[in-house]
CSV table of C-alpha atoms in Angstrom, one decimal:
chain,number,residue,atom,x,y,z
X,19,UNK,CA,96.3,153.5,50.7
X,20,UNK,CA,99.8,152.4,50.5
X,21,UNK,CA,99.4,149.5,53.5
X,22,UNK,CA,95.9,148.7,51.1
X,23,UNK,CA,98.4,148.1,48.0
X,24,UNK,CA,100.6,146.1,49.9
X,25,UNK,CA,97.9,143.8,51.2
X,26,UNK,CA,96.1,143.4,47.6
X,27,UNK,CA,99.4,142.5,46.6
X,28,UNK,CA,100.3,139.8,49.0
X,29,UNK,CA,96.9,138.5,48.5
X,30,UNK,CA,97.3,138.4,44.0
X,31,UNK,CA,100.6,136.6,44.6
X,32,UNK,CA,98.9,134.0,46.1
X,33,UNK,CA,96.4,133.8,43.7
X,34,UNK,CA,97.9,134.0,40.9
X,35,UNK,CA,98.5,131.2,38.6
X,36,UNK,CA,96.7,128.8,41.4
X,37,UNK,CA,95.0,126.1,39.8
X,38,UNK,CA,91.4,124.8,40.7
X,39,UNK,CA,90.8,121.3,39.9
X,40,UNK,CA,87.6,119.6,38.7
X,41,UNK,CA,85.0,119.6,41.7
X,42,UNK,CA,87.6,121.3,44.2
X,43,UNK,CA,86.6,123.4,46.5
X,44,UNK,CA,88.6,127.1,47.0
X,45,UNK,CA,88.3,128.8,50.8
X,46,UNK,CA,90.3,132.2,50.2
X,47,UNK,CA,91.3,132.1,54.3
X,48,UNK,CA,92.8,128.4,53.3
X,49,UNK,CA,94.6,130.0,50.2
X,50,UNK,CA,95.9,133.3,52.2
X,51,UNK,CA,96.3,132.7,56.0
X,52,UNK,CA,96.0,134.9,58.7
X,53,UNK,CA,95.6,138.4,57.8
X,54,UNK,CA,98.7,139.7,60.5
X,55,UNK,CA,102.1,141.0,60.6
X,56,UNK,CA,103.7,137.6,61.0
X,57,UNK,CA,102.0,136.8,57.7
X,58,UNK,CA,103.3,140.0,55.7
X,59,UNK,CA,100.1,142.4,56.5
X,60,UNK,CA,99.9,145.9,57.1
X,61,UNK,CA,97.0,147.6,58.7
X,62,UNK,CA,94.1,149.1,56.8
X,63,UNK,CA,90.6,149.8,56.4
X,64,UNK,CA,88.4,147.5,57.7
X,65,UNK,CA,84.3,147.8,57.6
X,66,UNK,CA,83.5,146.0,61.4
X,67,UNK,CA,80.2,145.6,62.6
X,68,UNK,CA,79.0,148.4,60.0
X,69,UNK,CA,81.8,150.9,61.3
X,70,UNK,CA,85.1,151.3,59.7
X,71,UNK,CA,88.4,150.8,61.6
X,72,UNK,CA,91.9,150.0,61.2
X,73,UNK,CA,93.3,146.0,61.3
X,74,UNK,CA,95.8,144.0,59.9
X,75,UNK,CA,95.0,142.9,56.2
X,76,UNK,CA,92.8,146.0,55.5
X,77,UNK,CA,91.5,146.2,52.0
X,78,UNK,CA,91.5,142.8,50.5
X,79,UNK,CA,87.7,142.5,50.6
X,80,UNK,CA,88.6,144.1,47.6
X,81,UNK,CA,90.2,141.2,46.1
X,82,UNK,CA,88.1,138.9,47.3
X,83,UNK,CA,85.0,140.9,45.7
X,84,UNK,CA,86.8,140.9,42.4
X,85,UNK,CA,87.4,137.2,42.8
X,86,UNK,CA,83.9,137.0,43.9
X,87,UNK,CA,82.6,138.2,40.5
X,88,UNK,CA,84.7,136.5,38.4
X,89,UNK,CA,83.8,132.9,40.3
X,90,UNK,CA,80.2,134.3,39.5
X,91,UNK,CA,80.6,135.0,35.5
X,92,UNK,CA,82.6,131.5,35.1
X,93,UNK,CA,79.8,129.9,36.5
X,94,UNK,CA,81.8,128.2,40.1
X,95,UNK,CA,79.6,127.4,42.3
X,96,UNK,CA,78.9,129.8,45.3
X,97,UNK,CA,79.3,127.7,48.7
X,98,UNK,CA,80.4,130.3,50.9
X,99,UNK,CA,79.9,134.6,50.8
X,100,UNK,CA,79.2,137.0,52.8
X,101,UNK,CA,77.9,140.5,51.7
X,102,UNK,CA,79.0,143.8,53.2
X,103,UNK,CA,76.3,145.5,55.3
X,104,UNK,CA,77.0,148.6,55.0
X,105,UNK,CA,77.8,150.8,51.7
X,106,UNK,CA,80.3,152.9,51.6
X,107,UNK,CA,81.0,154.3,48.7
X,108,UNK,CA,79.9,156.0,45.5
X,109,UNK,CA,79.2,154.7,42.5
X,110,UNK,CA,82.2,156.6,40.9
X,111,UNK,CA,83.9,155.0,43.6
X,112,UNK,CA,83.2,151.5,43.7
X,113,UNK,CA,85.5,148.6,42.3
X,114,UNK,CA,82.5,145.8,41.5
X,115,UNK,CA,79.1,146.3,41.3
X,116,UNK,CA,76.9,146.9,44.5
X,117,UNK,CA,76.0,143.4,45.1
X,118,UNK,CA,79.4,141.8,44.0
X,119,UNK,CA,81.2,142.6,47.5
X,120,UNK,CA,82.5,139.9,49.3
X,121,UNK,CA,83.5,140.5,52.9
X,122,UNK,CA,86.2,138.1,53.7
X,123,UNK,CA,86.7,137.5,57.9
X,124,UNK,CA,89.4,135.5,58.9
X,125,UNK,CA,87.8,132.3,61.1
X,126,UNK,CA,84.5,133.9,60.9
X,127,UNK,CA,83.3,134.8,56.6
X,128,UNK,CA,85.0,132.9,54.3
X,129,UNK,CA,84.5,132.9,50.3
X,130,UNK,CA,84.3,129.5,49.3
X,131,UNK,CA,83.4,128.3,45.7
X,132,UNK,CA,83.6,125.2,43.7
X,133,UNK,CA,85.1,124.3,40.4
X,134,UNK,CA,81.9,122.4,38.4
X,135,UNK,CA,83.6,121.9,35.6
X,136,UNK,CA,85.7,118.2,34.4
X,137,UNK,CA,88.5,120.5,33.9
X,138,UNK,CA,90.9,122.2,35.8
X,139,UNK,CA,90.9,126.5,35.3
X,140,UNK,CA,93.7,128.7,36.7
X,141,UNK,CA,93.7,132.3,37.4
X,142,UNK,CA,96.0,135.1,36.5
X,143,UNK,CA,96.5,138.1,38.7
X,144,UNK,CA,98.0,141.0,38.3
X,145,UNK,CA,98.0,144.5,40.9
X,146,UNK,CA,99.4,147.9,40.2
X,147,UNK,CA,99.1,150.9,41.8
X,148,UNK,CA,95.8,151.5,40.6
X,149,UNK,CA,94.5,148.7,39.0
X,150,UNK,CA,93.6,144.8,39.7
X,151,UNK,CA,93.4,142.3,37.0
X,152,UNK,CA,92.2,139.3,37.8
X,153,UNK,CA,91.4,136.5,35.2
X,154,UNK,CA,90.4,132.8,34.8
X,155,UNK,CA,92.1,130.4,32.4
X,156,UNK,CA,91.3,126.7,30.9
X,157,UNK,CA,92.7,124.6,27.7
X,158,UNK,CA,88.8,124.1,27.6
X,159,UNK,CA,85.9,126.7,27.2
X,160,UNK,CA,84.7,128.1,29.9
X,161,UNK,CA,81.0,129.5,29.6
X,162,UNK,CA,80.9,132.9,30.6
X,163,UNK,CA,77.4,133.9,32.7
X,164,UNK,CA,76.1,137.2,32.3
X,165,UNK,CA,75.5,138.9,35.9
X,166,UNK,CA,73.7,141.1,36.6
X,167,UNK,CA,72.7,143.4,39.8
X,168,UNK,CA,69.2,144.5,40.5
X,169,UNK,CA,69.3,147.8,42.7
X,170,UNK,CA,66.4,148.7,44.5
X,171,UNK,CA,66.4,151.5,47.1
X,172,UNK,CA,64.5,150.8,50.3
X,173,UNK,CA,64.3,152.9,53.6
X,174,UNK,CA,67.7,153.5,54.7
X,175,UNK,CA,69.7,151.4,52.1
X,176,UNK,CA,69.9,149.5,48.5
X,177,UNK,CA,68.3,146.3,48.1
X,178,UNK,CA,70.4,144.3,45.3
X,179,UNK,CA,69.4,141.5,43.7
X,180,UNK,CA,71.9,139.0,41.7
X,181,UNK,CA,70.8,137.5,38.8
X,182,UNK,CA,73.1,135.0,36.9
X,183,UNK,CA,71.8,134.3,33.2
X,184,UNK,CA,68.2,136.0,34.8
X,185,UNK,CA,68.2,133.9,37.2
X,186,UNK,CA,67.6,134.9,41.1
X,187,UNK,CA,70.8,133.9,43.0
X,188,UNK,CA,71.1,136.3,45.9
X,189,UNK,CA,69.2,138.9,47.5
X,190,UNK,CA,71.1,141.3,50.0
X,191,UNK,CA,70.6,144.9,51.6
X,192,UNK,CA,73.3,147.6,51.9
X,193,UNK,CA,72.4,150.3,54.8
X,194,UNK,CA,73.4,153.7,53.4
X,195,UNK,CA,75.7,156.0,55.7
């Protein structure tokens, strides 16, 4: 847990107070690097090919989910994500929605979204112990969508459905441990 804080942390430093200009594109690998030890990283828990294991940079999927979400309510658009395929926790458990989760692989899933608006917005992070705050600002309003996830359980998993403002955006399956 304590290598998982560090990494969350590395990662919110980063992102906090970056700005995203009119029709710019953000890549979160661009933003944070190479997840390794040269780069700062600690080992953690990684989800793999639908087992979990140990690597460098463990646990900012976490992040990236919660960034994820918030590019979703402030309307960004979605270019690049990549679900999880397996789901591991309990709802008591989980930091997003089922459905919100953006796996993050460095050279291989990236989260990429684009700034839509003809102003530029910056986000404000914050990570404590237990906690991760993550916020978007602009001088400008920012329209706020409502999101929403659909669950469905099929044989062996969830189907989840995203809706933004009722609208389908994403369909994706979770297989169940």
């Amino acid at each position: 847990m304590e290598n998982k804080i560090h990494n969350l942390k590395l990662v919110g430093e980063k992102v906090n107070n970056l700005i995203i200009k009119p029709n710019e594109v953000f890549s979160f690998w661009k933003l944070i690097g190479k997840p390794n030890d040269k780069n700062g990283f600690k080992k953690g828990r990684n989800l793999i090919d639908g087992k979990v294991s140990d690597d460098f940079g463990g646990g900012i999927c976490q992040f990236s989910s919660i960034l994820y979400h918030l590019a979703l309510q402030t309307g960004f658009k979605i270019i690049e994500r990549h679900a999880h395929s397996l789901d591991i926790y309990e709802e008591h458990e989980r930091f997003t929605p089922l459905g919100a989760y953006a796996t993050v692989v460095f050279g291989y899933k990236d989260l990429q979204f684009q700034n839509i608006y003809d102003f530029p917005i910056q986000f404000k992070s914050e990570i404590s112990e237990d906690e991760i705050k993550l916020s978007a600002f602009s001088e400008d309003k920012i329209h706020i969508n409502e999101v929403k996830f659909d669950y469905h359980i099929v044989e062996n998993g969830v189907e989840v459905q995203t809706l933004v403002d009722d609208e389908l955006l994403f369909k994706n399956y979770y297989k169940r441990l």
